[in-house]
């Protein structure tokens, strides 16, 4: 069923952890996603790119049910998001998300940002949540910022907090929506380095990004979207070396 299997490295040979079949999504009359079929294996790293407005954010927001779809099926780690019912909390606990605009709570300290969800939805004690938070703040190399507020940190630091905060929930999947697009150029690398280290640890990742250097070196598969469809996908070497669709060639011509 998965045409790219032959290219997948060992770390991505697991069972599909994300499966979308025939997904159509509308905003009113406007069809934002059309016929999306996508299967992601545990450990796989996917980069999604495409022109502005092509549906990239909508696609990944559907995977943690920030958006609902009208047609098709979405199954995440065995949880059918399209079956209705109480599956939202279950999937949110397994899927971490990092946004372009960090989305930290401005009135909470860095540490409090990281401990809030584990205490509220995992029922962790404050002490345990703080231990875990400090572990991940060390991991993203800013433990010394723990008692500051978001506004006191640089953009790159805030985005690393956002990553640490997501990791505190022990997600199985991490979704990134243009995590470096709002950053000053000198801060892009520190965030990409954090993402690379996550990838090296085997995290299943879907990253919407136009950082094509990252795509080349980290992605197992690059997906190109246009007009709400997956137009082309493949391992980076093929994707960049021999793009088939005219729209992709145009797109690569603009961004590379
Ligand atoms: P991308 O992330 O690729 O830029 P989006 O998924 O954000 O694309 O948006 C895809 C299309 O859907 C765009 O035309 C956008 O204007 C439209 N859109 C996004 N969110 C909404 C919404 N909440 N209501 C109506 N239209 C939306
Ligand atoms: Mg977007």
Short mmCIF file of C-alpha atoms in Angstrom, two decimals, residues 20-202:
data_model
loop_
_atom_site.label_atom_id
_atom_site.label_comp_id
_atom_site.label_asym_id
_atom_site.label_seq_id
_atom_site.Cartn_x
_atom_site.Cartn_y
_atom_site.Cartn_z
CA UNK A 20 -5.19 9.18 6.29
CA UNK A 21 -7.47 7.74 3.64
CA UNK A 22 -9.48 9.75 1.17
CA UNK A 23 -9.57 12.82 3.37
CA UNK A 24 -11.63 15.74 2.10
CA UNK A 25 -12.00 18.87 4.14
CA UNK A 26 -14.06 21.96 3.50
CA UNK A 27 -14.25 25.40 5.02
CA UNK A 28 -17.84 26.23 4.08
CA UNK A 29 -17.98 25.81 0.31
CA UNK A 30 -14.20 25.95 -0.07
CA UNK A 31 -12.46 22.59 -0.35
CA UNK A 32 -9.14 22.94 1.45
CA UNK A 33 -8.03 19.27 1.31
CA UNK A 34 -8.81 16.90 -1.53
CA UNK A 35 -8.32 13.14 -1.59
CA UNK A 36 -5.48 13.01 0.91
CA UNK A 37 -3.98 9.53 1.33
CA UNK A 38 -1.02 9.42 3.64
CA UNK A 39 0.57 6.72 5.69
CA UNK A 40 3.39 7.48 8.12
CA UNK A 41 5.37 4.79 9.87
CA UNK A 42 6.64 4.98 13.43
CA UNK A 43 10.03 6.65 13.34
CA UNK A 44 9.51 8.18 9.93
CA UNK A 45 10.43 11.83 9.36
CA UNK A 46 8.34 13.68 6.88
CA UNK A 47 8.77 17.17 5.56
CA UNK A 48 5.73 18.86 4.02
CA UNK A 49 6.24 21.83 1.74
CA UNK A 50 4.23 23.76 -0.81
CA UNK A 51 2.99 27.24 -1.62
CA UNK A 52 1.22 29.38 0.94
CA UNK A 53 -2.45 28.44 1.11
CA UNK A 54 -1.92 24.90 -0.22
CA UNK A 55 -3.34 23.30 2.93
CA UNK A 56 -0.18 22.28 4.80
CA UNK A 57 -1.26 23.67 8.17
CA UNK A 58 -4.75 22.31 7.76
CA UNK A 59 -3.36 18.86 6.99
CA UNK A 60 -1.21 18.62 10.09
CA UNK A 61 -3.87 20.23 12.28
CA UNK A 62 -6.22 17.42 11.24
CA UNK A 63 -3.76 14.89 12.63
CA UNK A 64 -4.21 16.11 16.20
CA UNK A 65 -7.81 17.04 15.57
CA UNK A 66 -7.40 20.77 15.84
CA UNK A 67 -9.51 20.51 12.68
CA UNK A 68 -12.24 18.05 11.81
CA UNK A 69 -12.70 16.58 8.34
CA UNK A 70 -15.95 15.99 6.48
CA UNK A 71 -14.94 12.90 4.51
CA UNK A 72 -12.37 10.15 4.78
CA UNK A 73 -10.60 8.44 7.62
CA UNK A 74 -7.79 9.50 9.96
CA UNK A 75 -6.28 6.97 12.35
CA UNK A 76 -3.47 7.98 14.69
CA UNK A 77 -1.80 5.23 16.70
CA UNK A 78 -4.92 3.12 16.45
CA UNK A 79 -7.23 5.97 17.48
CA UNK A 80 -9.85 6.67 14.82
CA UNK A 81 -10.27 10.45 14.83
CA UNK A 82 -13.11 10.26 12.37
CA UNK A 83 -15.21 7.91 14.49
CA UNK A 84 -16.45 10.70 16.75
CA UNK A 85 -16.66 10.26 20.49
CA UNK A 86 -14.00 11.01 23.05
CA UNK A 87 -10.91 10.43 20.99
CA UNK A 88 -9.68 14.01 21.07
CA UNK A 89 -8.00 13.89 24.47
CA UNK A 90 -6.41 10.54 23.72
CA UNK A 91 -4.82 11.75 20.52
CA UNK A 92 -3.73 15.11 21.94
CA UNK A 93 -1.80 13.23 24.59
CA UNK A 94 0.14 11.33 21.93
CA UNK A 95 0.73 14.08 19.42
CA UNK A 96 2.84 17.10 20.29
CA UNK A 97 2.56 20.22 18.21
CA UNK A 98 4.89 23.16 17.69
CA UNK A 99 3.57 26.28 15.96
CA UNK A 100 5.19 29.09 14.04
CA UNK A 101 4.27 31.61 16.75
CA UNK A 102 5.48 29.50 19.72
CA UNK A 103 2.10 29.86 21.50
CA UNK A 104 3.61 29.90 24.99
CA UNK A 105 1.44 31.19 27.83
CA UNK A 106 2.86 34.69 28.42
CA UNK A 107 1.79 34.92 32.07
CA UNK A 108 3.46 31.65 33.06
CA UNK A 109 7.15 31.03 33.57
CA UNK A 110 9.03 28.70 31.26
CA UNK A 111 8.86 25.97 33.89
CA UNK A 112 5.12 26.53 34.45
CA UNK A 113 4.53 26.42 30.70
CA UNK A 114 6.15 22.99 30.70
CA UNK A 115 4.42 21.56 33.77
CA UNK A 116 0.86 22.74 33.13
CA UNK A 117 -0.35 20.01 30.78
CA UNK A 118 1.40 17.09 32.52
CA UNK A 119 -0.15 18.18 35.85
CA UNK A 120 -3.61 18.90 34.43
CA UNK A 121 -4.08 16.09 31.97
CA UNK A 122 -1.62 13.46 33.13
CA UNK A 123 -2.32 14.04 36.81
CA UNK A 124 1.35 14.38 37.64
CA UNK A 125 2.49 15.88 40.92
CA UNK A 126 4.16 19.30 40.70
CA UNK A 127 7.45 17.78 41.75
CA UNK A 128 7.37 15.04 39.15
CA UNK A 129 6.25 17.43 36.40
CA UNK A 130 9.07 19.83 37.30
CA UNK A 131 11.65 17.03 37.19
CA UNK A 132 10.51 16.07 33.73
CA UNK A 133 10.34 19.69 32.59
CA UNK A 134 13.91 20.34 33.73
CA UNK A 135 15.06 17.22 31.93
CA UNK A 136 13.62 18.52 28.64
CA UNK A 137 14.75 22.09 29.22
CA UNK A 138 18.26 20.67 29.59
CA UNK A 139 17.68 18.66 26.46
CA UNK A 140 16.92 21.86 24.49
CA UNK A 141 19.81 23.51 26.30
CA UNK A 142 18.02 26.26 28.24
CA UNK A 143 17.56 24.98 31.81
CA UNK A 144 18.85 28.31 33.13
CA UNK A 145 15.77 30.07 31.68
CA UNK A 146 13.29 28.01 33.71
CA UNK A 147 12.09 30.82 35.96
CA UNK A 148 11.86 33.53 33.33
CA UNK A 149 8.79 34.52 31.37
CA UNK A 150 8.49 33.95 27.61
CA UNK A 151 8.88 37.66 26.78
CA UNK A 152 12.33 37.61 28.40
CA UNK A 153 13.60 35.00 25.94
CA UNK A 154 14.70 35.27 22.32
CA UNK A 155 12.51 33.78 19.62
CA UNK A 156 14.82 30.82 19.20
CA UNK A 157 14.77 30.16 22.93
CA UNK A 158 10.98 30.45 23.04
CA UNK A 159 10.63 27.95 20.24
CA UNK A 160 12.94 25.54 22.05
CA UNK A 161 10.72 25.93 25.13
CA UNK A 162 7.72 25.10 22.93
CA UNK A 163 9.48 21.93 21.83
CA UNK A 164 10.42 21.02 25.41
CA UNK A 165 6.85 21.70 26.54
CA UNK A 166 5.50 19.32 23.92
CA UNK A 167 8.06 16.65 24.89
CA UNK A 168 6.97 16.83 28.54
CA UNK A 169 3.79 14.99 27.50
CA UNK A 170 5.87 12.09 26.10
CA UNK A 171 4.30 12.29 22.66
CA UNK A 172 4.74 9.51 20.15
CA UNK A 173 4.46 11.94 17.27
CA UNK A 174 5.64 15.52 16.88
CA UNK A 175 4.04 17.92 14.42
CA UNK A 176 5.85 21.11 13.47
CA UNK A 177 4.15 23.92 11.57
CA UNK A 178 6.83 26.20 10.12
CA UNK A 179 8.68 26.30 13.44
CA UNK A 180 11.46 28.54 12.14
CA UNK A 181 9.47 30.92 9.94
CA UNK A 182 8.99 33.55 12.63
CA UNK A 183 12.62 33.50 13.75
CA UNK A 184 15.46 35.84 12.97
CA UNK A 185 17.91 34.05 10.68
CA UNK A 186 20.56 33.59 13.35
CA UNK A 187 18.12 31.63 15.50
CA UNK A 188 16.95 29.19 12.88
CA UNK A 189 19.88 26.84 13.36
CA UNK A 190 19.40 26.34 17.09
CA UNK A 191 15.81 25.25 16.52
CA UNK A 192 16.69 23.01 13.58
CA UNK A 193 19.48 21.44 15.65
CA UNK A 194 16.93 20.61 18.34
CA UNK A 195 14.68 19.03 15.72
CA UNK A 196 17.59 17.07 14.27
CA UNK A 197 18.42 15.69 17.69
CA UNK A 198 14.79 14.61 18.14
CA UNK A 199 14.92 12.88 14.77
CA UNK A 200 18.11 11.10 15.79
CA UNK A 201 16.29 9.79 18.85
CA UNK A 202 13.73 8.14 16.61
#
